[in-house]
PDB file of C-alpha atoms and ligand atoms in Angstrom:
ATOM      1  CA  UNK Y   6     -25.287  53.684 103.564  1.00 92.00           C
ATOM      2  CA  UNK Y   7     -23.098  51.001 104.992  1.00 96.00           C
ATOM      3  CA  UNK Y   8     -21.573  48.590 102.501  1.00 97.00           C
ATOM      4  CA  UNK Y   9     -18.916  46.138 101.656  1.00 98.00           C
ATOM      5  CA  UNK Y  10     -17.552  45.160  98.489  1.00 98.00           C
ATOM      6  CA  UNK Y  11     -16.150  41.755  98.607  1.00 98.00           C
ATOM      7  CA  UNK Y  12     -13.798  40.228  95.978  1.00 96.00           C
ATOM      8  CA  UNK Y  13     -10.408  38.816  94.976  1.00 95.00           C
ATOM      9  CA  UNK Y  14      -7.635  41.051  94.725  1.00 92.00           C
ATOM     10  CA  UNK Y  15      -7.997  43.258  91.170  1.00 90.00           C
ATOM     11  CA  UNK Y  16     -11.674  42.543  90.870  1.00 93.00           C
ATOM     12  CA  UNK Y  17     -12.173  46.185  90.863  1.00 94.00           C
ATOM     13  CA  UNK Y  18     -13.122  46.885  94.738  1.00 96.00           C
ATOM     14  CA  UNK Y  19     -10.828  49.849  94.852  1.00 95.00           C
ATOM     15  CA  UNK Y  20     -11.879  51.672  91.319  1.00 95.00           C
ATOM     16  CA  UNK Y  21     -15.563  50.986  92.219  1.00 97.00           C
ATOM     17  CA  UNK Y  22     -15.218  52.162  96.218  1.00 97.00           C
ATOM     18  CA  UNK Y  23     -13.691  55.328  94.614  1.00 97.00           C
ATOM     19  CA  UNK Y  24     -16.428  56.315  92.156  1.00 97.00           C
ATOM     20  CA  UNK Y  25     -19.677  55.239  94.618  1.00 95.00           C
ATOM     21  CA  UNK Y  26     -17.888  56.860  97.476  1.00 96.00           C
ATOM     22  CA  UNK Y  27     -17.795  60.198  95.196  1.00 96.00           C
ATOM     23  CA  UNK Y  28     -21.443  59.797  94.310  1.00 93.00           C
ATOM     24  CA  UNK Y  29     -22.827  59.312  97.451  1.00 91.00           C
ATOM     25  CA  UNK Y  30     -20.998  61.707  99.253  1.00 94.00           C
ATOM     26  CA  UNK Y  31     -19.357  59.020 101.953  1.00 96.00           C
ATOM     27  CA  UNK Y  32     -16.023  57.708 102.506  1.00 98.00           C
ATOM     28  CA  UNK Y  33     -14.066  54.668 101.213  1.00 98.00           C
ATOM     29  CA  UNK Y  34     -12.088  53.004 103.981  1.00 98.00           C
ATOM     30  CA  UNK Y  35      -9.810  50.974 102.400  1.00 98.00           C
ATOM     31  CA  UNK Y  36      -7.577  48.827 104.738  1.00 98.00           C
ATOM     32  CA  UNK Y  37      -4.737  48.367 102.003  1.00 97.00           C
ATOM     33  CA  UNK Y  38      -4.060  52.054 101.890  1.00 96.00           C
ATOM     34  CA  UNK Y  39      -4.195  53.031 105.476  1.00 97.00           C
ATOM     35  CA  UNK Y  40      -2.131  50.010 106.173  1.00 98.00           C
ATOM     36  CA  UNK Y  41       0.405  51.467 102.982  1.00 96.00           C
ATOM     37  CA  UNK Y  42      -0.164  54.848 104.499  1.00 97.00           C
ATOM     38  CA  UNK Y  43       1.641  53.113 107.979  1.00 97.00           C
ATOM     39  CA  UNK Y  44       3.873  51.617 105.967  1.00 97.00           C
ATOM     40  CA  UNK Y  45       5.126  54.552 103.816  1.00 96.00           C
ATOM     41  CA  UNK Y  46       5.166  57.113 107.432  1.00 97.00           C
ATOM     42  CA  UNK Y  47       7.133  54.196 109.286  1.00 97.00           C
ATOM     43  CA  UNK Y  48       4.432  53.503 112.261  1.00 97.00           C
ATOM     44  CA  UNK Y  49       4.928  50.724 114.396  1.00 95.00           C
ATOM     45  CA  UNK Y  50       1.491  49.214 112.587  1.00 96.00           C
ATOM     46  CA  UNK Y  51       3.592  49.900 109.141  1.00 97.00           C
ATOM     47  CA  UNK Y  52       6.477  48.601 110.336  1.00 96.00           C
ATOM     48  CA  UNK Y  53       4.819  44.772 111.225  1.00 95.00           C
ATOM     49  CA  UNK Y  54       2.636  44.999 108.003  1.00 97.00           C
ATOM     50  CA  UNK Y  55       5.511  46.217 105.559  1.00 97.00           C
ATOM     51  CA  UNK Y  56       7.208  42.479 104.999  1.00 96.00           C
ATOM     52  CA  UNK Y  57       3.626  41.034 105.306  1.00 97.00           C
ATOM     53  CA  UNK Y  58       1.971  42.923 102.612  1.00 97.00           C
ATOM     54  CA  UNK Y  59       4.733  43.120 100.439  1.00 95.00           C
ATOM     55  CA  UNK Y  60       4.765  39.025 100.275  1.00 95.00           C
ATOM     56  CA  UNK Y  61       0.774  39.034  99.725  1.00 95.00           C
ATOM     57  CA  UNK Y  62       0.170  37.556 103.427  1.00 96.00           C
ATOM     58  CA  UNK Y  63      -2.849  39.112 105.452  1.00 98.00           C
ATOM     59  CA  UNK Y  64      -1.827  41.511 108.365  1.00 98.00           C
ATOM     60  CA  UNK Y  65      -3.701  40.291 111.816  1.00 98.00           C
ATOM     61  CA  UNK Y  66      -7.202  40.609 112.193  1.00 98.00           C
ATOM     62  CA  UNK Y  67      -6.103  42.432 115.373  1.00 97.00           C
ATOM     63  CA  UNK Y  68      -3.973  45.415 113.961  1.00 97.00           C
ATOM     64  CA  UNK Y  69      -6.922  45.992 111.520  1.00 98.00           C
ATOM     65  CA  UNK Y  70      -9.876  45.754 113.197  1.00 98.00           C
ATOM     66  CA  UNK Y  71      -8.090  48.291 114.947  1.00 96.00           C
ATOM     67  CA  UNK Y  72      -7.525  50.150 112.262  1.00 97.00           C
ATOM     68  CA  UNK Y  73     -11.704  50.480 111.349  1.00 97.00           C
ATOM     69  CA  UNK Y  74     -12.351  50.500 114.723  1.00 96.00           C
ATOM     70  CA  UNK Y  75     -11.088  54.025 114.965  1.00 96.00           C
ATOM     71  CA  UNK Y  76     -11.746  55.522 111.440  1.00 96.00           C
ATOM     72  CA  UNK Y  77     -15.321  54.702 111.933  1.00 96.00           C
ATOM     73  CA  UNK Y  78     -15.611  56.582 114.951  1.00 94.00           C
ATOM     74  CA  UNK Y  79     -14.337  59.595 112.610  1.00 96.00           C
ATOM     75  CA  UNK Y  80     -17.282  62.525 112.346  1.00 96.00           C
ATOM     76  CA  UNK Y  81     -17.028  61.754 108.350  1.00 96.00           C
ATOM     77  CA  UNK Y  82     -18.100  58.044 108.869  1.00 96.00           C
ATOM     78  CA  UNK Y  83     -21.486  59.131 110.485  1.00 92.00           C
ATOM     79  CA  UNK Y  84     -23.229  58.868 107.082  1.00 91.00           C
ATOM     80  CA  UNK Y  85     -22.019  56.207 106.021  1.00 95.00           C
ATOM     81  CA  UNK Y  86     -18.658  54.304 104.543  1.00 97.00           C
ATOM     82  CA  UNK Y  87     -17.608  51.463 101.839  1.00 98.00           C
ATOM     83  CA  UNK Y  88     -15.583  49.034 103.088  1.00 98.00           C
ATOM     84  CA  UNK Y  89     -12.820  48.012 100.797  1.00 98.00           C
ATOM     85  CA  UNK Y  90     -10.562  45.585 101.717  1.00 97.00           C
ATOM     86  CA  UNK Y  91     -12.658  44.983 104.872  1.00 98.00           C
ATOM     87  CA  UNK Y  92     -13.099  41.977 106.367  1.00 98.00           C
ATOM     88  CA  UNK Y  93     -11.300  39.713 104.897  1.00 98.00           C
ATOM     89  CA  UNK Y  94     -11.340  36.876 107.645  1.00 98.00           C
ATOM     90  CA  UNK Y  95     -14.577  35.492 109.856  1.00 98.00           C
ATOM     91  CA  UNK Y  96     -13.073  36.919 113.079  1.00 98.00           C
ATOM     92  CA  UNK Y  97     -12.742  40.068 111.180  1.00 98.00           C
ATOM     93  CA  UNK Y  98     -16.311  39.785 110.011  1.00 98.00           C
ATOM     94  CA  UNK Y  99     -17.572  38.787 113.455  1.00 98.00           C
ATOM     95  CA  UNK Y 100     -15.416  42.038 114.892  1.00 98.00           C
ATOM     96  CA  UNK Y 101     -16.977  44.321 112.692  1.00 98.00           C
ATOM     97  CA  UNK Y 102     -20.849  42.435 113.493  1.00 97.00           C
ATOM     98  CA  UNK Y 103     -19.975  43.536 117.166  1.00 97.00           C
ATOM     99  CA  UNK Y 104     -18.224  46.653 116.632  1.00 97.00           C
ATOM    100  CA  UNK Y 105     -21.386  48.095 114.593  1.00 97.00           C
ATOM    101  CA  UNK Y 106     -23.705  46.201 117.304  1.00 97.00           C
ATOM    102  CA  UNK Y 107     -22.006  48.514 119.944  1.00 96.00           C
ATOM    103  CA  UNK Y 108     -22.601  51.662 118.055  1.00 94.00           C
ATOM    104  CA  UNK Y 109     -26.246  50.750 117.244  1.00 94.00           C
ATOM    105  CA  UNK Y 110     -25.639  50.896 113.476  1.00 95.00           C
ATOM    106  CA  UNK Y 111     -25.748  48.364 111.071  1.00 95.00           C
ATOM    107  CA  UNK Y 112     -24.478  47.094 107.276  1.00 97.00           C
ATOM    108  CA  UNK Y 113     -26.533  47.604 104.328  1.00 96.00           C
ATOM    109  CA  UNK Y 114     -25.271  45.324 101.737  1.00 97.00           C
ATOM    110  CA  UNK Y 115     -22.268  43.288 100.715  1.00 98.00           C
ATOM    111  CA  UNK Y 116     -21.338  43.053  97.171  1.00 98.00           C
ATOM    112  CA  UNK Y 117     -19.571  40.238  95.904  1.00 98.00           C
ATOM    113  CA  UNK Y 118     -17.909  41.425  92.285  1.00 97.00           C
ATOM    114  CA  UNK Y 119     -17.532  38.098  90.871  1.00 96.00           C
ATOM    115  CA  UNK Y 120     -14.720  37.437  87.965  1.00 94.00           C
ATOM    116  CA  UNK Y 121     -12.863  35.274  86.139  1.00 91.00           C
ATOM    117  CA  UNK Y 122      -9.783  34.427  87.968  1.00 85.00           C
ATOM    118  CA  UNK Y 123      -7.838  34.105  85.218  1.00 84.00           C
ATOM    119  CA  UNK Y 124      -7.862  37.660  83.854  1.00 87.00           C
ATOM    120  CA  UNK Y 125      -7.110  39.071  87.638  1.00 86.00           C
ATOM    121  CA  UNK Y 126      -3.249  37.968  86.732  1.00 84.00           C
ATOM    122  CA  UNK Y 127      -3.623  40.902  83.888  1.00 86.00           C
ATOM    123  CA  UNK Y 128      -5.324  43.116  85.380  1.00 85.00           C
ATOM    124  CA  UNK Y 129      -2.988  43.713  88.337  1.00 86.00           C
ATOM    125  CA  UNK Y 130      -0.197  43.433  85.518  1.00 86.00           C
ATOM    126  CA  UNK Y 131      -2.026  46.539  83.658  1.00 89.00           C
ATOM    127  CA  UNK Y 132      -2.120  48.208  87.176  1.00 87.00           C
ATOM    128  CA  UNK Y 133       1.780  48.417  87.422  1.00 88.00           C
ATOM    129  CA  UNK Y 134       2.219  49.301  83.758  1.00 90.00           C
ATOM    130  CA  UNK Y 135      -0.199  52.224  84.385  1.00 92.00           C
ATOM    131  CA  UNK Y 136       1.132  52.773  87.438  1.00 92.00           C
ATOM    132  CA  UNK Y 137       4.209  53.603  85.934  1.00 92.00           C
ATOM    133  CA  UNK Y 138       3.445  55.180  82.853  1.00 94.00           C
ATOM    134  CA  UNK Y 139       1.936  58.031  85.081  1.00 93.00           C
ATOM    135  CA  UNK Y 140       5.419  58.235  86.697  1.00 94.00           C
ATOM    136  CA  UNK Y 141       4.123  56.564  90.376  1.00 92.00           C
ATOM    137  CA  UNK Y 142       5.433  54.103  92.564  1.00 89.00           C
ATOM    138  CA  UNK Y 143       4.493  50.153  91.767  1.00 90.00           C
ATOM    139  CA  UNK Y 144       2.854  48.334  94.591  1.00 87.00           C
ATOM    140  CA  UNK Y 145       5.234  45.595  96.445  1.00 89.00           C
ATOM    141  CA  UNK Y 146       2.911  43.543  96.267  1.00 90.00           C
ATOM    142  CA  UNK Y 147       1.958  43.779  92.454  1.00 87.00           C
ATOM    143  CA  UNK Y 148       3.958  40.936  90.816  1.00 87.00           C
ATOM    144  CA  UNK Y 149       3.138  37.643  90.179  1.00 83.00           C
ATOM    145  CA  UNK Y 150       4.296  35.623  93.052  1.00 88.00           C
ATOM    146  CA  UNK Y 151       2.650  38.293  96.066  1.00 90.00           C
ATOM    147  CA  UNK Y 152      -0.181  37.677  93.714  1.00 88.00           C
ATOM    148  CA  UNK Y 153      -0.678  33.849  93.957  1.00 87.00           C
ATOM    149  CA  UNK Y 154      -0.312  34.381  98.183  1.00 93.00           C
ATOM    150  CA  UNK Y 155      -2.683  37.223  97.684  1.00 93.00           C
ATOM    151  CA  UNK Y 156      -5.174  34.758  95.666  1.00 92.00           C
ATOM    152  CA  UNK Y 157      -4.728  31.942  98.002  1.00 93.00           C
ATOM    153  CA  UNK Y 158      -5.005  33.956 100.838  1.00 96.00           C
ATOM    154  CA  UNK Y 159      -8.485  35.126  99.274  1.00 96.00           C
ATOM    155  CA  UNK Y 160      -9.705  31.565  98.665  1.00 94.00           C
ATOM    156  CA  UNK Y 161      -9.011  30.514 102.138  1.00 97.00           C
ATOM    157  CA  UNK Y 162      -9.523  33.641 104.265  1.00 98.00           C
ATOM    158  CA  UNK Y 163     -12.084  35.435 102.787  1.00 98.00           C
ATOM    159  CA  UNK Y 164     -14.485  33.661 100.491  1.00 96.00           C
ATOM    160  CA  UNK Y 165     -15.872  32.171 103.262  1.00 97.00           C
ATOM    161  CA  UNK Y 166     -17.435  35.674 103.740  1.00 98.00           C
ATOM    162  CA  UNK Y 167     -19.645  35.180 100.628  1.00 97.00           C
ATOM    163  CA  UNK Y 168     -21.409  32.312 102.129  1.00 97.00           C
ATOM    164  CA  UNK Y 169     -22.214  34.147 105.899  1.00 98.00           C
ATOM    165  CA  UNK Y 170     -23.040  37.080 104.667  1.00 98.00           C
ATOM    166  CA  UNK Y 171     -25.420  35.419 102.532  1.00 98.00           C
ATOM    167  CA  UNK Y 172     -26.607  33.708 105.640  1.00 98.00           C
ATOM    168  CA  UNK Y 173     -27.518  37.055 107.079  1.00 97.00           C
ATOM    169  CA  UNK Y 174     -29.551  38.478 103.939  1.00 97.00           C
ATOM    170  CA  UNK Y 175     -26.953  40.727 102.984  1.00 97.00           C
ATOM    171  CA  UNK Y 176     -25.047  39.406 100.192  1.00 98.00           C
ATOM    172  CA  UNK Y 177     -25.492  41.011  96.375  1.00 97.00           C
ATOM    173  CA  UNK Y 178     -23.405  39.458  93.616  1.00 97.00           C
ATOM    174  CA  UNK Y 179     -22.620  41.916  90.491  1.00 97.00           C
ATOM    175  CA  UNK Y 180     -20.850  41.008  87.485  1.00 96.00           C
ATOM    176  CA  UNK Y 181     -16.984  42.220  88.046  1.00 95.00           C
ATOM    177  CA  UNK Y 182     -15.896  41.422  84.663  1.00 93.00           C
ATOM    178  CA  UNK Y 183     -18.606  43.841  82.491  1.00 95.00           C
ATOM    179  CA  UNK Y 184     -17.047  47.442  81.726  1.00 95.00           C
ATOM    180  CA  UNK Y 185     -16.287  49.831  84.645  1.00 96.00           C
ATOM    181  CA  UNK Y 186     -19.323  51.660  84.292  1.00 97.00           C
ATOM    182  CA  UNK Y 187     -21.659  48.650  83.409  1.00 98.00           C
ATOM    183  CA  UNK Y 188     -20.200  47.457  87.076  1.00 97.00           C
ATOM    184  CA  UNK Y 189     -21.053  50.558  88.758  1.00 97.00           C
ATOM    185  CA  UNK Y 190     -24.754  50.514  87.418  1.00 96.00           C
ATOM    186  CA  UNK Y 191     -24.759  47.453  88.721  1.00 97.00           C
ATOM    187  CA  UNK Y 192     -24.010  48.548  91.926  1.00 96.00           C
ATOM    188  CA  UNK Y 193     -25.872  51.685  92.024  1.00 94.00           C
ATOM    189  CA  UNK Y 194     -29.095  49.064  91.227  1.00 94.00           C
ATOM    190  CA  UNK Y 195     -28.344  47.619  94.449  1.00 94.00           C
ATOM    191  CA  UNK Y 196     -28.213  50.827  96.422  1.00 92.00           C
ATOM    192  CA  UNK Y 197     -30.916  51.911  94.958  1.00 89.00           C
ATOM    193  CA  UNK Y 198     -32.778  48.607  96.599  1.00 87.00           C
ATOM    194  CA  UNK Y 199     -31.349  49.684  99.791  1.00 83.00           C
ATOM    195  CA  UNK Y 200     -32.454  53.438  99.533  1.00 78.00           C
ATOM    196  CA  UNK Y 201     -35.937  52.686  98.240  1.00 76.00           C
ATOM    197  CA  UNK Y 202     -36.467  49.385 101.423  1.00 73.00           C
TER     198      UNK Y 202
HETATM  199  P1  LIG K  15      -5.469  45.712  99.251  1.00 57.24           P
HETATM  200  O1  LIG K  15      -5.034  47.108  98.943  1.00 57.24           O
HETATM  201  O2  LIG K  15      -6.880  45.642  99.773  1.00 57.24           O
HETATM  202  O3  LIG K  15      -5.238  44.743  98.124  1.00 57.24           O
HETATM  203  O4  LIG K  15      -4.550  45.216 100.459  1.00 57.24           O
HETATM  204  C1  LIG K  15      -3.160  45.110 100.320  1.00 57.24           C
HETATM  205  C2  LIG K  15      -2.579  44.251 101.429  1.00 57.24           C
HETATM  206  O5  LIG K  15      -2.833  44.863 102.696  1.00 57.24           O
HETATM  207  C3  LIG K  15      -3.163  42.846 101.553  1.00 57.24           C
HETATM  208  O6  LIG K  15      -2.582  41.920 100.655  1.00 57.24           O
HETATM  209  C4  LIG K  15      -2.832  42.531 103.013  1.00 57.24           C
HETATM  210  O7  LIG K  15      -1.461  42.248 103.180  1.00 57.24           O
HETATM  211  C5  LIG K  15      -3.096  43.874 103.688  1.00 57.24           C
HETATM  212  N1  LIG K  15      -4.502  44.007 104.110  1.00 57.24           N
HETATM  213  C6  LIG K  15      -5.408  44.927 103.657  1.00 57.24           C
HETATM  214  N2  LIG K  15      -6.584  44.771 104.252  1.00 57.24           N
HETATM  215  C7  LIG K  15      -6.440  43.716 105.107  1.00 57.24           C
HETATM  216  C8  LIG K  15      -7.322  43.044 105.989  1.00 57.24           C
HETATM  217  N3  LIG K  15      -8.605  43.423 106.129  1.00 57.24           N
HETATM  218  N4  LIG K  15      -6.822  42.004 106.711  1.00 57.24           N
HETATM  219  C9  LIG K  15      -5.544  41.619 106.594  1.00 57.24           C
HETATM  220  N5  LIG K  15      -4.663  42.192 105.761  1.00 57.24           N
HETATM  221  C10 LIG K  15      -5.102  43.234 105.019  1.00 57.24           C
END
């Protein structure tokens, strides 16, 4: 199983990723926490994402692709992976099209968790309370103004993916803003389609 899940930052990529990952038994490749992996152990990646990331701008298509270019190779990938975070721009869409091509595999399905744009403001709010009631570390880019260049940065950059991945018969929309596990039913409906084609 090979799958995306698209959305605007705090639409609930990384909480669903997490839980269909578990249940299926394959890995969640999420480009935000590699790249705050880099960050955190000082790499030379994490040191020219850190000022990026922490303003809410995207990182170049080139340091991630690179990024998914080698954890896909990774033994644990040969099942299968979720995308999180990944693409987020056409030439990162088209890199991925020919990086799969090249390894004779190919995507599944691309959910799109649609929501309300105005309750993502809250919901990344609730993240840092939570965050910190649990006695971790707040995200740099968790405040309000990373999160209007993170928003704009979605609009321009990456909902254009919605539209050519629809294109290429790939594109399922769920319902983002019903309750977390109303969202993953919804999900697991789709990969059920996939699993039963
Ligand atoms: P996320 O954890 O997915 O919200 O990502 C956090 C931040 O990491 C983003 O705001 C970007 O700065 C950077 N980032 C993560 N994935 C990508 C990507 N595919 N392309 C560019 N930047 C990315």
């Amino acid at each position: 199983m090979k799958l995306i899940l698209l959305g605007p930052p705090g639409a609930g990529k990384g909480t669903q990723s997490q839980i269909i990952a578990e249940k299926h038994g394959i890995p969640q490749l999420s480009t935000g926490d590699m790249l705050r992996a880099a960050v955190k152990a000082g790499t030379p990646v994490g040191l020219k994402a850190k000022e990026i990331m922490a303003a809410g701008g995207l990182v170049s298509d080139e340091i991630v692709v690179g990024i998914i270019a080698d954890r896909i190779s990774e033994p644990d990938c040969a099942r299968g992976f979720i995308l999180d975070g990944f693409p987020r721009t056409l030439p990162q869409a088209a890199a991925l099209d020919a990086l799969l091509t090249s390894k004779s595999l190919k995507l599944d399905r691309v959910v799109e968790l649609k929501v309300d744009d105005t309750i993502l403001v809250s919901r990344i709010e609730t993240r840092a309370k939570e965050t910190l009631a649990a006695g971790g570390t707040v995200r740099a880019d968790d405040n309000a103004d990373a999160l209007k260049t993170r928003l704009m940065a979605y609009y321009r950059e990456t909902s254009p993916l919605t539209g050519y991945y629809f294109a290429h018969g790939l594109l399922k929309t769920v319902d983002g803003m019903a309750p977390i596990a109303d969202v993953t039913r919804q999900i697991d409906g789709v990969l059920g389609e996939v699993q039963n084609a």
